[in-house]
CSV table of C-alpha atoms in Angstrom, one decimal:
chain,number,residue,atom,x,y,z
A,1,MET,CA,-4.8,97.3,276.7
A,2,PHE,CA,-6.9,100.5,276.4
A,3,PHE,CA,-5.2,101.5,273.2
A,4,ASN,CA,-5.6,98.0,271.7
A,5,LEU,CA,-9.3,98.2,272.4
A,6,ILE,CA,-9.5,101.6,270.7
A,7,PHE,CA,-7.7,100.3,267.7
A,8,ILE,CA,-10.0,97.3,267.4
A,9,ILE,CA,-13.1,99.6,267.6
A,10,ILE,CA,-11.7,101.8,264.8
A,11,ILE,CA,-11.0,98.8,262.6
A,12,PHE,CA,-14.5,97.4,263.3
A,13,PHE,CA,-16.3,100.7,262.4
A,14,SER,CA,-14.0,101.2,259.4
A,15,SER,CA,-14.9,97.8,258.0
A,16,ILE,CA,-18.6,98.6,258.5
A,17,ILE,CA,-18.2,101.9,256.6
A,18,HIS,CA,-16.2,100.1,253.8
A,19,SER,CA,-18.9,97.4,253.6
A,20,GLN,CA,-21.7,100.0,253.3
A,21,GLN,CA,-19.8,101.9,250.6
A,22,SER,CA,-19.3,98.7,248.7
A,23,ASP,CA,-23.0,97.9,248.9
A,24,ASP,CA,-23.9,101.5,247.8
A,25,THR,CA,-21.5,101.3,244.8
A,26,ALA,CA,-22.9,97.9,243.8
A,27,LYS,CA,-26.5,99.4,244.0
A,28,ILE,CA,-25.4,102.3,241.8
A,29,ASP,CA,-23.7,100.1,239.3
A,30,SER,CA,-26.9,97.9,239.1
A,31,LEU,CA,-29.1,101.0,238.6
A,32,LEU,CA,-26.8,102.2,235.8
A,33,GLU,CA,-26.8,98.8,234.1
A,34,GLU,CA,-30.6,98.6,234.2
A,35,GLY,CA,-31.0,102.2,233.2
A,36,PHE,CA,-28.7,101.8,230.2
A,37,ASP,CA,-30.5,98.6,229.1
A,38,LEU,CA,-33.7,100.6,229.0
A,39,ARG,CA,-32.3,103.3,226.6
A,40,TRP,CA,-33.7,101.5,223.5
A,41,ILE,CA,-37.0,100.4,225.1
A,42,ASN,CA,-38.2,103.2,227.4
A,43,PRO,CA,-35.8,106.1,227.5
A,44,LYS,CA,-38.0,108.0,229.9
A,45,GLU,CA,-37.8,105.2,232.4
A,46,SER,CA,-34.1,105.0,231.7
A,47,ILE,CA,-33.6,108.6,232.8
A,48,LEU,CA,-35.6,108.1,236.0
A,49,MET,CA,-33.5,105.1,236.9
A,50,ILE,CA,-30.2,106.8,236.0
A,51,SER,CA,-31.3,109.8,238.0
A,52,LYS,CA,-31.5,107.6,241.1
A,53,ALA,CA,-27.9,106.4,240.4
A,54,LEU,CA,-26.8,110.0,240.0
A,55,GLU,CA,-28.2,111.1,243.4
A,56,LEU,CA,-26.7,108.1,245.2
A,57,SER,CA,-23.3,108.8,243.5
A,58,LYS,CA,-23.4,112.3,244.8
A,59,GLU,CA,-24.3,111.2,248.3
A,60,ILE,CA,-21.4,108.8,248.6
A,61,ASP,CA,-19.0,110.8,246.3
A,62,TYR,CA,-18.6,108.0,243.7
A,63,PRO,CA,-16.8,109.6,240.7
A,64,SER,CA,-17.3,106.7,238.3
A,65,GLY,CA,-21.0,106.6,239.1
A,66,LEU,CA,-21.3,110.3,238.5
A,67,CYS,CA,-19.5,110.1,235.1
A,68,LYS,CA,-21.5,107.1,233.9
A,69,SER,CA,-24.8,108.6,235.1
A,70,TYR,CA,-24.3,111.7,233.0
A,71,SER,CA,-23.1,109.7,230.0
A,72,PHE,CA,-26.0,107.2,230.1
A,73,MET,CA,-28.5,110.0,230.8
A,74,GLY,CA,-27.3,111.9,227.8
A,75,VAL,CA,-27.8,108.8,225.6
A,76,ALA,CA,-31.4,108.4,226.9
A,77,TYR,CA,-32.1,112.1,226.2
A,78,GLU,CA,-30.7,111.6,222.6
A,79,ASN,CA,-33.1,108.8,222.2
A,80,LEU,CA,-36.0,111.1,223.1
A,81,SER,CA,-34.6,113.6,220.6
A,82,MET,CA,-33.8,116.0,223.4
A,83,TYR,CA,-30.4,116.9,222.0
A,84,ASP,CA,-29.6,120.0,224.1
A,85,LYS,CA,-30.3,118.1,227.3
A,86,ALA,CA,-28.1,115.3,226.0
A,87,LEU,CA,-25.2,117.7,225.3
A,88,GLU,CA,-25.5,119.3,228.8
A,89,SER,CA,-25.2,115.8,230.3
A,90,TYR,CA,-22.2,114.9,228.2
A,91,LEU,CA,-20.3,118.1,229.0
A,92,THR,CA,-21.0,117.7,232.7
A,93,GLY,CA,-19.6,114.2,232.6
A,94,LEU,CA,-16.6,115.3,230.6
A,95,ARG,CA,-15.8,118.1,233.2
A,96,ILE,CA,-15.9,115.5,236.0
A,97,SER,CA,-13.9,112.9,234.2
A,98,ASP,CA,-11.3,115.6,233.2
A,99,SER,CA,-10.9,116.8,236.7
A,100,LEU,CA,-10.4,113.3,238.1
A,101,ASN,CA,-8.4,111.9,235.1
A,102,LEU,CA,-10.9,109.1,234.5
A,103,SER,CA,-9.6,108.1,231.0
A,104,GLN,CA,-12.4,105.7,230.0
A,105,ASP,CA,-15.1,108.1,231.0
A,106,GLN,CA,-13.3,110.9,229.2
A,107,GLY,CA,-13.3,108.8,226.0
A,108,PHE,CA,-17.0,108.0,226.2
A,109,ALA,CA,-17.8,111.7,226.8
A,110,TYR,CA,-15.9,112.8,223.7
A,111,ASN,CA,-17.5,110.0,221.7
A,112,ASN,CA,-21.0,111.0,222.8
A,113,ILE,CA,-20.3,114.7,222.2
A,114,ALA,CA,-19.1,113.8,218.7
A,115,ASN,CA,-22.4,111.9,218.1
A,116,TYR,CA,-24.3,115.0,219.1
A,117,TYR,CA,-22.5,117.1,216.6
A,118,ILE,CA,-23.0,114.6,213.8
A,119,HIS,CA,-26.8,114.9,214.4
A,120,LEU,CA,-26.4,118.7,214.0
A,121,ASN,CA,-24.2,118.2,210.9
A,122,LYS,CA,-21.3,120.0,212.6
A,123,MET,CA,-18.8,117.6,211.2
A,124,ASP,CA,-15.6,119.5,212.1
A,125,LEU,CA,-16.6,119.5,215.8
A,126,ALA,CA,-17.7,115.9,215.5
A,127,TYR,CA,-14.3,114.9,214.0
A,128,GLU,CA,-12.3,116.8,216.6
A,129,ASN,CA,-14.1,115.0,219.4
A,130,LEU,CA,-13.8,111.6,217.8
A,131,ILE,CA,-10.1,112.1,217.4
A,132,ASN,CA,-9.8,113.0,221.1
A,133,ALA,CA,-11.9,109.9,222.0
A,134,GLU,CA,-9.8,107.6,219.7
A,135,LYS,CA,-6.5,108.8,221.3
A,136,ILE,CA,-7.8,107.8,224.7
A,137,GLY,CA,-9.3,104.5,223.4
A,138,LEU,CA,-5.9,103.5,221.9
A,139,LYS,CA,-3.9,104.7,224.9
A,140,ILE,CA,-5.9,102.6,227.3
A,141,ASN,CA,-6.5,99.8,224.8
A,142,ASP,CA,-10.2,99.7,225.4
A,143,PRO,CA,-12.1,97.6,222.7
A,144,VAL,CA,-15.5,98.6,224.1
A,145,LEU,CA,-14.8,102.3,223.7
A,146,LEU,CA,-13.1,101.9,220.3
A,147,GLY,CA,-16.1,99.9,219.1
A,148,TYR,CA,-18.3,103.0,219.8
A,149,ILE,CA,-15.8,105.4,218.3
A,150,TYR,CA,-15.3,103.5,215.1
A,151,ARG,CA,-19.0,103.2,214.7
A,152,ASN,CA,-19.3,107.0,214.9
A,153,PHE,CA,-16.5,107.5,212.5
A,154,SER,CA,-18.5,105.3,210.1
A,155,TYR,CA,-21.6,107.4,210.7
A,156,LEU,CA,-19.7,110.6,210.0
A,157,TYR,CA,-18.2,109.4,206.8
A,158,SER,CA,-21.4,107.9,205.6
A,159,ILE,CA,-23.2,111.2,205.9
A,160,GLN,CA,-20.3,112.8,203.9
A,161,LYS,CA,-20.8,110.1,201.3
A,162,ASN,CA,-17.3,108.8,201.7
A,163,PHE,CA,-18.6,105.2,201.6
A,164,ASP,CA,-15.3,103.4,201.4
A,165,LEU,CA,-14.1,104.9,204.6
A,166,ALA,CA,-17.5,104.5,206.2
A,167,ILE,CA,-17.6,100.7,205.4
A,168,ASN,CA,-14.0,100.4,206.7
A,169,TYR,CA,-14.8,101.9,210.1
A,170,ALA,CA,-18.1,100.0,210.4
A,171,LYS,CA,-16.3,96.8,209.8
A,172,LYS,CA,-13.6,97.7,212.4
A,173,SER,CA,-16.3,98.4,214.9
A,174,LEU,CA,-18.2,95.2,214.1
A,175,GLU,CA,-15.0,93.1,214.4
A,176,LEU,CA,-14.3,94.5,217.9
A,177,ARG,CA,-17.9,93.8,219.0
A,178,GLU,CA,-17.9,90.3,217.6
A,179,ASN,CA,-14.7,89.6,219.5
A,180,LEU,CA,-16.4,90.9,222.7
A,181,ASN,CA,-19.6,88.9,221.9
A,182,ASP,CA,-21.5,92.2,222.3
A,183,GLU,CA,-24.9,91.7,220.8
A,184,THR,CA,-26.1,95.2,221.2
A,185,GLY,CA,-22.9,96.5,219.7
A,186,LYS,CA,-23.1,94.1,216.7
A,187,ILE,CA,-26.6,95.3,216.0
A,188,SER,CA,-25.5,99.0,216.1
A,189,SER,CA,-22.5,98.3,213.7
A,190,LEU,CA,-24.5,96.1,211.4
A,191,ARG,CA,-27.2,98.8,211.2
A,192,GLU,CA,-24.6,101.3,210.2
A,193,LEU,CA,-23.4,99.0,207.4
A,194,LEU,CA,-27.1,98.6,206.3
A,195,VAL,CA,-27.5,102.3,206.0
A,196,ILE,CA,-24.2,102.7,204.1
A,197,HIS,CA,-25.0,100.0,201.6
A,198,PHE,CA,-28.5,101.5,201.1
A,199,ASN,CA,-27.2,105.1,200.6
A,200,SER,CA,-24.6,103.9,198.2
A,201,GLY,CA,-27.2,102.0,196.1
A,202,ASP,CA,-25.8,98.6,197.0
A,203,TYR,CA,-29.1,97.0,197.7
A,204,ARG,CA,-27.8,93.4,197.4
A,205,ASN,CA,-25.5,93.8,200.4
A,206,ALA,CA,-28.1,95.9,202.2
A,207,GLU,CA,-30.5,93.0,202.0
A,208,LEU,CA,-27.9,90.6,203.3
A,209,ILE,CA,-27.2,92.8,206.3
A,210,LEU,CA,-31.0,93.3,206.8
A,211,ASN,CA,-31.5,89.6,207.1
A,212,LYS,CA,-28.6,89.3,209.5
A,213,LEU,CA,-30.1,92.0,211.7
A,214,TYR,CA,-33.6,90.4,211.8
A,215,LYS,CA,-32.1,87.1,212.7
A,216,ILE,CA,-30.2,88.5,215.6
A,217,ILE,CA,-33.0,90.7,216.9
A,218,GLY,CA,-35.8,88.1,216.4
A,219,SER,CA,-38.7,89.0,218.8
A,220,ASN,CA,-36.4,90.6,221.5
A,221,GLN,CA,-38.3,93.6,222.8
A,222,LYS,CA,-35.1,95.3,224.2
A,223,TYR,CA,-34.1,96.4,220.7
A,224,LYS,CA,-37.1,98.6,219.9
A,225,LEU,CA,-35.2,101.7,218.9
A,226,PRO,CA,-32.7,100.0,216.5
A,227,LEU,CA,-35.5,97.9,215.1
A,228,SER,CA,-37.6,101.1,214.4
A,229,ARG,CA,-34.6,102.5,212.5
A,230,ILE,CA,-33.9,99.3,210.6
A,231,LYS,CA,-37.5,99.1,209.5
A,232,ARG,CA,-37.3,102.7,208.3
A,233,THR,CA,-34.3,101.9,206.1
A,234,GLU,CA,-36.0,98.8,204.8
A,235,ALA,CA,-39.1,100.8,203.9
A,236,GLU,CA,-37.0,103.4,202.1
A,237,MET,CA,-35.3,100.6,200.2
A,238,LEU,CA,-38.6,99.1,199.2
A,239,MET,CA,-39.7,102.6,197.9
A,240,LYS,CA,-36.6,102.7,195.8
A,241,GLN,CA,-37.5,99.3,194.4
A,242,ASN,CA,-41.1,100.5,193.6
A,243,ASN,CA,-42.6,98.1,196.1
A,244,PHE,CA,-44.9,100.8,197.5
A,245,SER,CA,-47.6,98.8,199.3
A,246,LYS,CA,-45.0,96.9,201.3
A,247,ALA,CA,-43.0,100.0,201.9
A,248,ILE,CA,-46.1,101.7,203.5
A,249,SER,CA,-46.7,98.7,205.7
A,250,VAL,CA,-43.0,98.7,206.9
A,251,PHE,CA,-43.1,102.5,207.4
A,252,ASP,CA,-46.2,102.0,209.6
A,253,GLU,CA,-44.3,99.3,211.7
A,254,SER,CA,-41.4,101.7,212.1
A,255,LEU,CA,-43.6,104.6,213.1
A,256,SER,CA,-45.4,102.5,215.7
A,257,LEU,CA,-42.1,101.6,217.3
A,258,PHE,CA,-40.9,105.2,217.3
A,259,LYS,CA,-44.1,106.3,219.0
A,260,GLU,CA,-43.8,103.6,221.6
A,261,ILE,CA,-40.4,105.1,222.8
A,262,ASN,CA,-41.4,108.7,222.2
A,263,ASN,CA,-38.6,109.3,219.6
A,264,LEU,CA,-39.6,112.6,218.0
A,265,GLU,CA,-36.8,112.5,215.4
A,266,GLY,CA,-37.9,109.1,214.2
A,267,ILE,CA,-41.6,110.0,214.1
A,268,THR,CA,-41.0,113.2,212.1
A,269,SER,CA,-38.6,111.5,209.8
A,270,ILE,CA,-41.3,109.0,208.8
A,271,TYR,CA,-43.9,111.6,208.1
A,272,ARG,CA,-41.4,113.6,206.0
A,273,LYS,CA,-40.5,110.6,203.9
A,274,LEU,CA,-44.2,109.8,203.3
A,275,LEU,CA,-44.9,113.4,202.4
A,276,LYS,CA,-41.9,113.5,200.0
A,277,ASN,CA,-42.8,110.3,198.3
A,278,TYR,CA,-46.6,110.9,198.0
A,279,ASP,CA,-46.7,114.7,197.9
A,280,ILE,CA,-49.5,114.5,200.6
């Protein structure tokens, strides 16, 4: 009888502990989701929210929460143009996911590190990390991960002016995201196609993509960062078409959005383009 009572007490307290852990992980997952949603609107607030998720993940030893916290925080740092801090976060997340063999988190870490190296124009390192990410994405058959990877392959090839390959990968990324009904992913892949068509001088297709993007985004405030970049490309295209007055107006709209989210790269890029075109 005594041992039965002890067993019941152990089971009772174990269920309480398990319930508490489930509540904690749910809270962390919620913070991560909210923090990631803020990455394009208010990256500073995104970092604060993800930092809370990180601390809670450490407290309860929640490996998935740790990896995602470092991954999401790195993205927010990138959106603030704090690239060194972003890389530090990505590498920390990769070390944790490597040590625990968390395949999906490994894949996202490699993909994010590749994106960092593309920004620095270190294409060999970017390509190496994308290949590592793609191997994982294909092995675990993860369409979400592959959507990000193919978008970054497209970005890399676009910078290298290999436009055929860039379009191919952008379309692969877009197809995956359309199948997932992933609106944010579709916007990212379509914006990549917009830039490719613009850089290759295919303004007709660029304008078609531009109209699609504006239709999807509408007045949704959660897409401030991609909208600022889309408007920047539109302004550049207007410049090429000698529509200078409208180009300046659209550059101003883009600049205002970049300033709202404290994206230094975007702000400086607008000023550089204006200086280049007007020799101010």
